[in-house]
Tab-separated table of C-alpha atoms and ligand atoms in Angstrom:
chain	number	residue	atom	x	y	z
A	498	UNK	CA	-5.755	9.656	1.958
A	499	UNK	CA	-8.591	11.856	0.680
A	500	UNK	CA	-12.025	10.611	1.643
A	501	UNK	CA	-15.099	11.063	-0.524
A	502	UNK	CA	-16.794	14.381	0.130
A	503	UNK	CA	-19.946	15.709	-1.520
A	504	UNK	CA	-19.460	17.223	-4.952
A	505	UNK	CA	-20.001	20.955	-5.238
A	506	UNK	CA	-21.819	22.328	-8.297
A	507	UNK	CA	-19.909	25.547	-9.027
A	508	UNK	CA	-21.465	26.228	-12.425
A	509	UNK	CA	-24.411	24.566	-14.149
A	510	UNK	CA	-23.352	20.982	-14.692
A	511	UNK	CA	-19.780	21.609	-13.510
A	512	UNK	CA	-18.955	19.880	-10.263
A	513	UNK	CA	-15.954	20.098	-8.000
A	514	UNK	CA	-15.292	16.795	-6.293
A	515	UNK	CA	-12.831	14.145	-5.268
A	516	UNK	CA	-13.147	12.260	-8.541
A	517	UNK	CA	-13.662	15.342	-10.698
A	518	UNK	CA	-11.124	17.387	-12.597
A	519	UNK	CA	-9.716	20.293	-10.650
A	520	UNK	CA	-11.724	23.494	-11.247
A	521	UNK	CA	-9.395	26.192	-12.559
A	522	UNK	CA	-10.294	29.827	-11.972
A	523	UNK	CA	-8.486	32.461	-14.038
A	524	UNK	CA	-8.442	35.464	-11.721
A	525	UNK	CA	-8.527	38.581	-13.893
A	526	UNK	CA	-8.986	40.603	-10.733
A	527	UNK	CA	-7.796	44.115	-11.522
A	528	UNK	CA	-5.408	43.074	-14.295
A	529	UNK	CA	-7.781	44.654	-16.871
A	530	UNK	CA	-6.368	48.125	-16.001
A	531	UNK	CA	-9.961	49.435	-15.826
A	532	UNK	CA	-10.442	48.795	-19.555
A	533	UNK	CA	-13.381	46.652	-20.743
A	534	UNK	CA	-11.600	45.741	-23.992
A	535	UNK	CA	-8.607	44.378	-22.071
A	536	UNK	CA	-11.026	42.534	-19.795
A	537	UNK	CA	-12.652	40.933	-22.842
A	538	UNK	CA	-9.274	39.961	-24.237
A	539	UNK	CA	-8.413	38.350	-20.900
A	540	UNK	CA	-11.711	36.451	-20.873
A	541	UNK	CA	-11.051	35.118	-24.373
A	542	UNK	CA	-7.470	34.201	-23.591
A	543	UNK	CA	-8.390	32.509	-20.292
A	544	UNK	CA	-10.796	30.255	-22.139
A	545	UNK	CA	-8.137	29.438	-24.738
A	546	UNK	CA	-5.730	28.592	-21.928
A	547	UNK	CA	-8.157	25.997	-20.587
A	548	UNK	CA	-9.515	27.858	-17.545
A	549	UNK	CA	-12.919	26.659	-16.312
A	550	UNK	CA	-14.069	30.074	-15.149
A	551	UNK	CA	-12.957	33.699	-15.065
A	552	UNK	CA	-13.215	35.985	-12.082
A	553	UNK	CA	-13.166	39.685	-11.325
A	554	UNK	CA	-13.193	41.558	-8.016
A	555	UNK	CA	-16.313	43.586	-7.241
A	556	UNK	CA	-16.305	46.350	-4.667
A	557	UNK	CA	-18.651	49.152	-3.736
A	558	UNK	CA	-15.864	51.399	-2.525
A	559	UNK	CA	-17.793	53.236	0.189
A	560	UNK	CA	-19.018	49.887	1.534
A	561	UNK	CA	-15.638	48.219	1.482
A	562	UNK	CA	-13.528	51.121	2.736
A	563	UNK	CA	-13.893	53.875	5.308
A	564	UNK	CA	-13.473	57.464	4.127
A	565	UNK	CA	-10.051	57.482	5.748
A	566	UNK	CA	-8.973	54.365	3.884
A	567	UNK	CA	-10.129	55.837	0.578
A	568	UNK	CA	-8.348	59.121	1.236
A	569	UNK	CA	-4.967	57.667	2.171
A	570	UNK	CA	-2.088	58.513	-0.144
A	571	UNK	CA	-1.313	55.825	-2.674
A	572	UNK	CA	1.611	57.119	-4.643
A	573	UNK	CA	3.738	54.449	-6.286
A	574	UNK	CA	4.584	52.740	-9.521
A	575	UNK	CA	1.426	50.580	-9.427
A	576	UNK	CA	-0.977	53.307	-8.452
A	577	UNK	CA	-3.760	54.619	-10.711
A	578	UNK	CA	-4.493	57.679	-8.539
A	579	UNK	CA	-3.102	59.938	-5.838
A	580	UNK	CA	-5.320	58.373	-3.155
A	581	UNK	CA	-6.282	54.739	-2.636
A	582	UNK	CA	-9.885	55.648	-3.423
A	583	UNK	CA	-8.955	57.183	-6.792
A	584	UNK	CA	-6.745	54.194	-7.544
A	585	UNK	CA	-9.536	51.714	-6.792
A	586	UNK	CA	-12.175	53.791	-8.616
A	587	UNK	CA	-10.144	53.541	-11.801
A	588	UNK	CA	-10.064	49.722	-11.549
A	589	UNK	CA	-13.750	49.194	-10.737
A	590	UNK	CA	-16.304	48.180	-13.400
A	591	UNK	CA	-19.892	49.394	-12.986
A	592	UNK	CA	-23.070	47.407	-13.377
A	593	UNK	CA	-23.482	47.921	-17.130
A	594	UNK	CA	-19.848	46.975	-17.741
A	595	UNK	CA	-20.345	43.791	-15.697
A	596	UNK	CA	-23.425	42.928	-17.720
A	597	UNK	CA	-21.533	43.545	-20.956
A	598	UNK	CA	-18.663	41.317	-19.793
A	599	UNK	CA	-21.034	38.648	-18.536
A	600	UNK	CA	-22.798	38.543	-21.890
A	601	UNK	CA	-19.502	38.500	-23.738
A	602	UNK	CA	-18.192	35.612	-21.608
A	603	UNK	CA	-21.389	33.609	-22.038
A	604	UNK	CA	-22.253	34.277	-25.678
A	605	UNK	CA	-18.954	34.944	-27.423
A	606	UNK	CA	-16.526	32.876	-25.378
A	607	UNK	CA	-18.498	30.259	-23.473
A	608	UNK	CA	-16.949	30.534	-20.048
A	609	UNK	CA	-18.645	31.219	-16.696
A	610	UNK	CA	-17.933	34.630	-15.156
A	611	UNK	CA	-17.990	35.487	-11.501
A	612	UNK	CA	-16.331	37.882	-9.071
A	613	UNK	CA	-15.339	38.152	-5.476
A	614	UNK	CA	-17.885	40.051	-3.421
A	615	UNK	CA	-15.881	42.458	-1.314
A	616	UNK	CA	-18.778	43.979	0.622
A	617	UNK	CA	-22.500	43.338	1.123
A	618	UNK	CA	-23.634	45.648	-1.692
A	619	UNK	CA	-21.367	43.864	-4.153
A	620	UNK	CA	-22.601	40.523	-2.842
A	621	UNK	CA	-26.209	41.491	-3.583
A	622	UNK	CA	-25.190	42.813	-6.975
A	623	UNK	CA	-23.427	39.588	-7.953
A	624	UNK	CA	-26.327	37.538	-6.680
A	625	UNK	CA	-28.734	39.683	-8.725
A	626	UNK	CA	-26.857	39.172	-12.007
A	627	UNK	CA	-26.828	35.408	-11.515
A	628	UNK	CA	-23.147	34.527	-11.222
A	629	UNK	CA	-22.693	30.761	-10.845
A	630	UNK	CA	-20.912	31.006	-7.504
A	631	UNK	CA	-19.621	33.758	-5.280
A	632	UNK	CA	-15.982	34.108	-4.300
A	633	UNK	CA	-15.084	35.507	-0.919
A	634	UNK	CA	-11.485	36.735	-0.962
A	635	UNK	CA	-9.003	36.467	1.875
A	636	UNK	CA	-9.691	40.044	2.929
A	637	UNK	CA	-13.098	38.830	4.122
A	638	UNK	CA	-12.064	35.510	5.668
A	639	UNK	CA	-12.713	37.027	9.098
A	640	UNK	CA	-15.766	39.035	8.003
A	641	UNK	CA	-18.551	37.091	9.694
A	642	UNK	CA	-21.186	39.567	8.571
A	643	UNK	CA	-20.350	39.089	4.886
A	644	UNK	CA	-19.862	35.327	5.252
A	645	UNK	CA	-23.242	34.912	6.926
A	646	UNK	CA	-24.924	37.008	4.261
A	647	UNK	CA	-23.134	35.142	1.467
A	648	UNK	CA	-24.247	31.819	2.953
A	649	UNK	CA	-27.839	33.081	3.095
A	650	UNK	CA	-27.894	33.649	-0.679
A	651	UNK	CA	-27.799	29.854	-0.971
A	652	UNK	CA	-25.281	30.164	-3.793
A	653	UNK	CA	-22.161	28.012	-3.882
A	654	UNK	CA	-19.249	29.835	-2.264
A	655	UNK	CA	-15.505	29.623	-2.784
A	656	UNK	CA	-13.752	31.177	0.197
A	657	UNK	CA	-10.068	32.022	0.449
A	658	UNK	CA	-8.203	31.824	3.725
A	659	UNK	CA	-5.131	34.036	3.310
A	660	UNK	CA	-4.040	36.240	6.233
A	661	UNK	CA	-5.850	33.856	8.610
A	662	UNK	CA	-5.047	31.473	11.437
A	663	UNK	CA	-6.857	28.206	12.097
A	664	UNK	CA	-9.354	29.828	14.472
A	665	UNK	CA	-10.488	32.075	11.655
A	666	UNK	CA	-10.720	29.169	9.241
A	667	UNK	CA	-12.755	27.190	11.784
A	668	UNK	CA	-15.067	30.180	12.098
A	669	UNK	CA	-15.562	30.354	8.313
A	670	UNK	CA	-16.486	26.679	8.344
A	671	UNK	CA	-18.827	27.082	11.314
A	672	UNK	CA	-20.523	30.204	9.937
A	673	UNK	CA	-21.207	28.847	6.469
A	674	UNK	CA	-21.837	25.204	7.285
A	675	UNK	CA	-24.586	26.258	9.696
A	676	UNK	CA	-26.522	27.265	6.540
A	677	UNK	CA	-25.259	24.781	3.956
A	678	UNK	CA	-22.222	22.796	2.823
A	679	UNK	CA	-22.090	24.149	-0.699
A	680	UNK	CA	-18.708	25.734	-0.310
A	681	UNK	CA	-15.015	25.243	-0.876
A	682	UNK	CA	-12.198	26.703	1.180
A	683	UNK	CA	-8.942	27.644	-0.501
A	684	UNK	CA	-5.591	27.663	1.201
A	685	UNK	CA	-3.971	30.964	0.311
A	686	UNK	CA	-1.021	33.079	1.358
A	687	UNK	CA	-1.711	36.736	0.616
A	688	UNK	CA	1.788	37.833	-0.359
A	689	UNK	CA	2.502	39.034	-3.881
A	690	UNK	CA	4.598	37.095	-4.744
A	691	UNK	CA	4.466	34.379	-2.095
A	692	UNK	CA	7.961	33.072	-1.230
A	693	UNK	CA	8.017	29.258	-1.619
A	694	UNK	CA	9.041	28.785	2.010
A	695	UNK	CA	5.857	30.616	3.086
A	696	UNK	CA	3.454	28.658	0.887
A	697	UNK	CA	2.900	26.011	3.592
A	698	UNK	CA	1.097	23.708	1.216
A	699	UNK	CA	0.695	21.043	3.891
A	700	UNK	CA	-2.162	23.180	5.193
A	701	UNK	CA	-4.140	21.661	2.317
A	702	UNK	CA	-3.761	18.250	3.963
A	703	UNK	CA	-4.802	19.779	7.278
A	704	UNK	CA	-7.954	21.220	5.695
A	705	UNK	CA	-8.755	17.912	3.982
A	706	UNK	CA	-8.626	16.106	7.327
A	707	UNK	CA	-10.321	18.810	9.358
A	708	UNK	CA	-13.156	19.633	6.941
A	709	UNK	CA	-14.147	16.264	5.492
A	710	UNK	CA	-17.444	17.423	3.988
A	711	UNK	CA	-16.454	20.456	1.907
A	712	UNK	CA	-14.141	20.907	-1.049
A	713	UNK	CA	-10.609	22.192	-0.571
A	714	UNK	CA	-8.467	24.141	-3.000
A	715	UNK	CA	-5.613	26.590	-3.430
A	716	UNK	CA	-5.395	30.232	-4.473
A	717	UNK	CA	-1.770	30.916	-5.368
A	718	UNK	CA	0.237	34.106	-5.630
A	719	UNK	CA	3.685	32.624	-6.141
A	720	UNK	CA	5.911	33.244	-9.164
A	721	UNK	CA	5.445	30.528	-11.791
A	722	UNK	CA	3.194	27.544	-11.198
A	723	UNK	CA	5.267	24.679	-9.776
A	724	UNK	CA	3.824	25.271	-6.309
A	725	UNK	CA	0.283	25.247	-7.701
A	726	UNK	CA	0.943	21.832	-9.250
A	727	UNK	CA	2.165	20.584	-5.888
A	728	UNK	CA	-1.058	21.891	-4.330
A	729	UNK	CA	-3.013	19.752	-6.774
A	730	UNK	CA	-0.863	16.735	-5.927
A	731	UNK	CA	-1.738	17.324	-2.273
A	732	UNK	CA	-5.443	17.272	-3.081
A	733	UNK	CA	-6.553	20.790	-4.095
A	734	UNK	CA	-9.692	20.451	-6.232
A	735	UNK	CA	-10.058	24.173	-6.999
A	736	UNK	CA	-7.137	26.254	-8.204
A	737	UNK	CA	-7.148	30.001	-8.648
A	738	UNK	CA	-4.348	31.956	-10.325
A	739	UNK	CA	-4.146	35.513	-11.629
A	740	UNK	CA	-3.907	35.860	-15.389
A	741	UNK	CA	-2.364	38.827	-17.213
A	742	UNK	CA	-1.543	39.853	-20.762
A	743	UNK	CA	1.825	41.230	-19.661
A	744	UNK	CA	3.612	40.802	-16.337
A	745	UNK	CA	5.425	44.110	-16.834
A	746	UNK	CA	2.239	46.187	-16.839
A	747	UNK	CA	1.437	48.672	-14.123
A	748	UNK	CA	-0.587	47.130	-11.286
A	749	UNK	CA	0.111	45.275	-8.048
A	750	UNK	CA	-0.816	41.795	-9.275
A	751	UNK	CA	0.734	41.499	-12.746
A	752	UNK	CA	4.120	40.319	-11.539
A	753	UNK	CA	2.838	37.222	-9.790
A	754	UNK	CA	0.230	36.511	-12.477
A	755	UNK	CA	0.635	34.064	-15.337
A	756	UNK	CA	0.837	35.235	-18.940
A	757	UNK	CA	-1.277	33.236	-21.428
A	758	UNK	CA	1.499	30.887	-22.495
A	759	UNK	CA	2.363	30.160	-18.865
A	760	UNK	CA	-1.284	29.780	-17.844
A	761	UNK	CA	-1.802	27.301	-20.700
A	762	UNK	CA	1.300	25.387	-19.686
A	763	UNK	CA	0.031	25.284	-16.093
A	764	UNK	CA	-3.351	23.909	-17.181
A	765	UNK	CA	-1.680	21.230	-19.267
A	766	UNK	CA	0.769	20.305	-16.510
A	767	UNK	CA	-2.012	20.346	-13.921
A	768	UNK	CA	-4.114	17.957	-16.015
A	769	UNK	CA	-1.059	15.693	-16.369
A	770	UNK	CA	-0.517	15.765	-12.592
A	771	UNK	CA	-4.167	14.876	-11.992
A	772	UNK	CA	-4.010	12.009	-14.455
A	773	UNK	CA	-0.738	10.858	-12.943
A	774	UNK	CA	-2.155	10.726	-9.412
A	775	UNK	CA	-4.214	7.727	-10.524
A	776	UNK	CA	-5.214	5.268	-7.814
A	777	UNK	CA	-3.479	4.184	-4.605
A	778	UNK	CA	-3.568	0.544	-5.794
A	779	UNK	CA	-0.117	-0.723	-6.804
A	780	UNK	CA	-0.327	-2.891	-9.908
A	781	UNK	CA	1.518	-3.461	-13.167
A	782	UNK	CA	0.289	-0.982	-15.747
A	783	UNK	CA	-0.521	-2.160	-19.288
A	784	UNK	CA	2.014	0.381	-20.574
A	785	UNK	CA	4.778	-1.447	-18.622
A	786	UNK	CA	4.233	-4.769	-20.373
A	787	UNK	CA	6.505	-3.915	-23.267
A	788	UNK	CA	9.402	-3.159	-20.924
A	789	UNK	CA	8.640	-6.164	-18.794
A	790	UNK	CA	8.712	-8.366	-21.923
A	791	UNK	CA	12.101	-6.937	-22.876
A	792	UNK	CA	13.877	-6.529	-19.520
A	793	UNK	CA	11.763	-8.331	-16.946
A	794	UNK	CA	13.658	-11.193	-15.296
A	795	UNK	CA	12.809	-14.884	-15.489
A	796	UNK	CA	13.681	-18.008	-13.569
A	797	UNK	CA	16.341	-19.937	-15.485
A	798	UNK	CA	18.419	-23.012	-14.827
A	799	UNK	CA	21.658	-22.259	-12.932
A	800	UNK	CA	22.960	-25.784	-12.683
A	801	UNK	CA	24.681	-27.543	-15.581
A	802	UNK	CA	21.478	-29.531	-15.867
A	803	UNK	CA	18.588	-30.678	-13.703
A	804	UNK	CA	17.270	-34.190	-14.246
A	805	UNK	CA	13.558	-34.776	-14.648
A	806	UNK	CA	11.692	-35.670	-11.462
A	807	UNK	CA	13.904	-33.643	-9.103
A	808	UNK	CA	12.642	-31.180	-6.536
A	809	UNK	CA	14.126	-27.845	-7.527
A	810	UNK	CA	16.663	-26.571	-4.996
A	811	UNK	CA	18.118	-23.149	-4.248
A	812	UNK	CA	21.273	-23.730	-6.304
A	813	UNK	CA	19.376	-24.934	-9.354
A	814	UNK	CA	17.821	-21.582	-10.174
A	815	UNK	CA	19.111	-18.223	-11.311
A	816	UNK	CA	17.338	-15.025	-12.272
A	817	UNK	CA	18.154	-13.491	-15.654
A	818	UNK	CA	16.663	-11.651	-18.592
A	819	UNK	CA	15.777	-14.567	-20.837
A	820	UNK	CA	14.684	-15.072	-24.412
A	821	UNK	CA	12.149	-16.539	-24.538
A	822	UNK	CA	11.018	-15.474	-21.080
A	823	UNK	CA	10.302	-18.072	-18.428
A	824	UNK	CA	8.411	-17.972	-15.159
A	825	UNK	CA	8.637	-14.474	-13.672
A	826	UNK	CA	11.378	-13.968	-11.074
A	827	UNK	CA	8.722	-13.296	-8.467
A	828	UNK	CA	7.809	-17.013	-8.605
A	829	UNK	CA	11.165	-18.014	-7.056
A	830	UNK	CA	9.834	-18.857	-3.598
A	831	UNK	CA	6.902	-20.744	-5.040
A	832	UNK	CA	9.153	-23.297	-6.738
A	833	UNK	CA	12.231	-23.753	-4.502
A	834	UNK	CA	11.743	-26.957	-2.518
A	835	UNK	CA	8.176	-27.232	-3.795
A	836	UNK	CA	8.195	-27.914	-7.541
A	837	UNK	CA	9.650	-30.907	-9.397
A	838	UNK	CA	11.004	-30.891	-12.911
A	839	UNK	CA	8.952	-32.956	-15.346
A	840	UNK	CA	11.864	-33.245	-17.793
A	841	UNK	CA	15.582	-32.665	-17.934
A	842	UNK	CA	16.434	-28.963	-18.024
A	843	UNK	CA	19.780	-27.620	-19.118
A	844	UNK	CA	21.916	-24.630	-18.145
A	845	UNK	CA	20.388	-21.168	-18.848
A	846	UNK	CA	17.074	-22.629	-20.007
A	847	UNK	CA	14.079	-20.567	-18.937
A	848	UNK	CA	11.855	-22.584	-16.620
A	849	UNK	CA	8.285	-22.713	-17.905
A	850	UNK	CA	5.087	-23.635	-16.096
A	851	UNK	CA	4.933	-26.770	-18.243
A	852	UNK	CA	8.426	-27.820	-17.031
A	853	UNK	CA	7.362	-28.269	-13.404
A	854	UNK	CA	4.763	-30.003	-11.302
A	855	UNK	CA	3.829	-29.708	-7.679
A	856	UNK	CA	3.653	-32.693	-5.392
A	857	UNK	CA	0.480	-31.852	-3.535
A	858	UNK	CA	1.434	-34.153	-0.645
A	859	UNK	CA	4.778	-32.485	0.032
B	1820	LRY	C1	-6.372	40.499	-0.414
B	1820	LRY	C2	-6.855	40.809	-1.774
B	1820	LRY	O1	-7.840	41.456	-1.962
B	1820	LRY	N1	-6.152	40.276	-2.790
B	1820	LRY	C3	-6.519	40.373	-4.174
B	1820	LRY	C4	-6.524	39.016	-4.756
B	1820	LRY	O2	-5.516	38.354	-4.901
B	1820	LRY	C5	-5.544	41.254	-4.933
B	1820	LRY	O3	-5.815	41.143	-6.304
B	1820	LRY	C6	-5.681	42.688	-4.483
B	1820	LRY	O4	-6.919	43.201	-4.904
B	1820	LRY	C7	-4.586	43.518	-5.073
B	1820	LRY	O5	-3.332	42.953	-4.808
B	1820	LRY	C8	-4.638	44.906	-4.484
B	1820	LRY	O6	-3.713	45.736	-5.121
B	1820	LRY	P1	-3.880	47.304	-4.975
B	1820	LRY	O7	-3.943	47.555	-3.498
B	1820	LRY	O8	-2.659	47.924	-5.614
B	1820	LRY	O9	-5.169	47.690	-5.667
B	1821	PEP	C1	-8.687	38.370	-2.684
B	1821	PEP	C2	-9.136	37.430	-3.477
B	1821	PEP	O1	-8.665	36.201	-3.582
B	1821	PEP	P1	-7.535	35.402	-2.731
B	1821	PEP	O2	-7.703	35.771	-1.326
B	1821	PEP	O3	-7.830	34.009	-3.076
B	1821	PEP	O4	-6.250	35.860	-3.298
B	1821	PEP	C3	-10.276	37.651	-4.359
B	1821	PEP	O5	-10.758	36.665	-4.927
B	1821	PEP	O6	-10.698	38.782	-4.497
């Protein structure tokens, strides 16, 4: 059971909350290949697919990595340079490119743009260009310095919790909630792709119980989107998935990203799942009435005939599909030994309300 928790305004007028539609982030990440035109195409396509927001990853490389980390060899089929630093440099947009993309997203496409802040300089940069919320990726789930600083901006935060244990997640909650509660935490497994047996979606339920006053979501890296739909069924109110124009492209994330057709199908299926979750109250739905009229069972006369004025006994009644329908089968216990016939009823006749009376003294 998911209790009410305060709504989180993640973009002007767009709230994440228990009774709100799930907020879907299309993570472009580095899938733009370092090309602004591809990035724009991805922004346009993400909007067409029904995403609520698009996201990049912003790093200041010398702030995020040590010299040694930048200089390490990074040969491989998904590498854009001989060293990790060269590879990352190629995939990083600068300030003017961000501003161009931000303007494009706002004016030409109409979708909010944000990015994960992967170091303090990038955090300040994103804050300065007025992104609607700041994403903190799993790589910084245990980075108390960045989390504290992100919380101090006062901006809404969406924080992923891949590569973390519960102590780390508790620390994220403690660090940020000391400043404010305008944040969501996303269950995430940082494996590309994530094997289904490692997705551990029940963690979402754990988070919902353990953190009753913040929003909970899911950032998925599995192949396809069935597991993401299950996350929504378990209560995720923010969903993040990578989007790509072609899964076969060079780059570490393309393979476990969703191509436009698949992303669209996920959004549609996700909206169906949300609608289908409905309410916990069991009741007959208006759309079932047609079937109930055709195949719902009625109380009918089992005996050859029942004279008027007799208290209806167990052997007098059967339950069948009847035309016209009679009293619903569920009324059985309310008439046996309690109701009297007001006229003679014959075999197979549906018993109607007007055919019986109750002796109030019996
Ligand atoms: C943990 C984290 O940051 N994960 C990100 C978000 O999911 C990923 O997009 C990485 O940036 C990407 O997989 C890195 O690939 P490479 O190392 O080839 O640039
Ligand atoms: C690493 C990121 O995300 P996640 O941890 O949710 O995959 C990110 O947003 O940059």
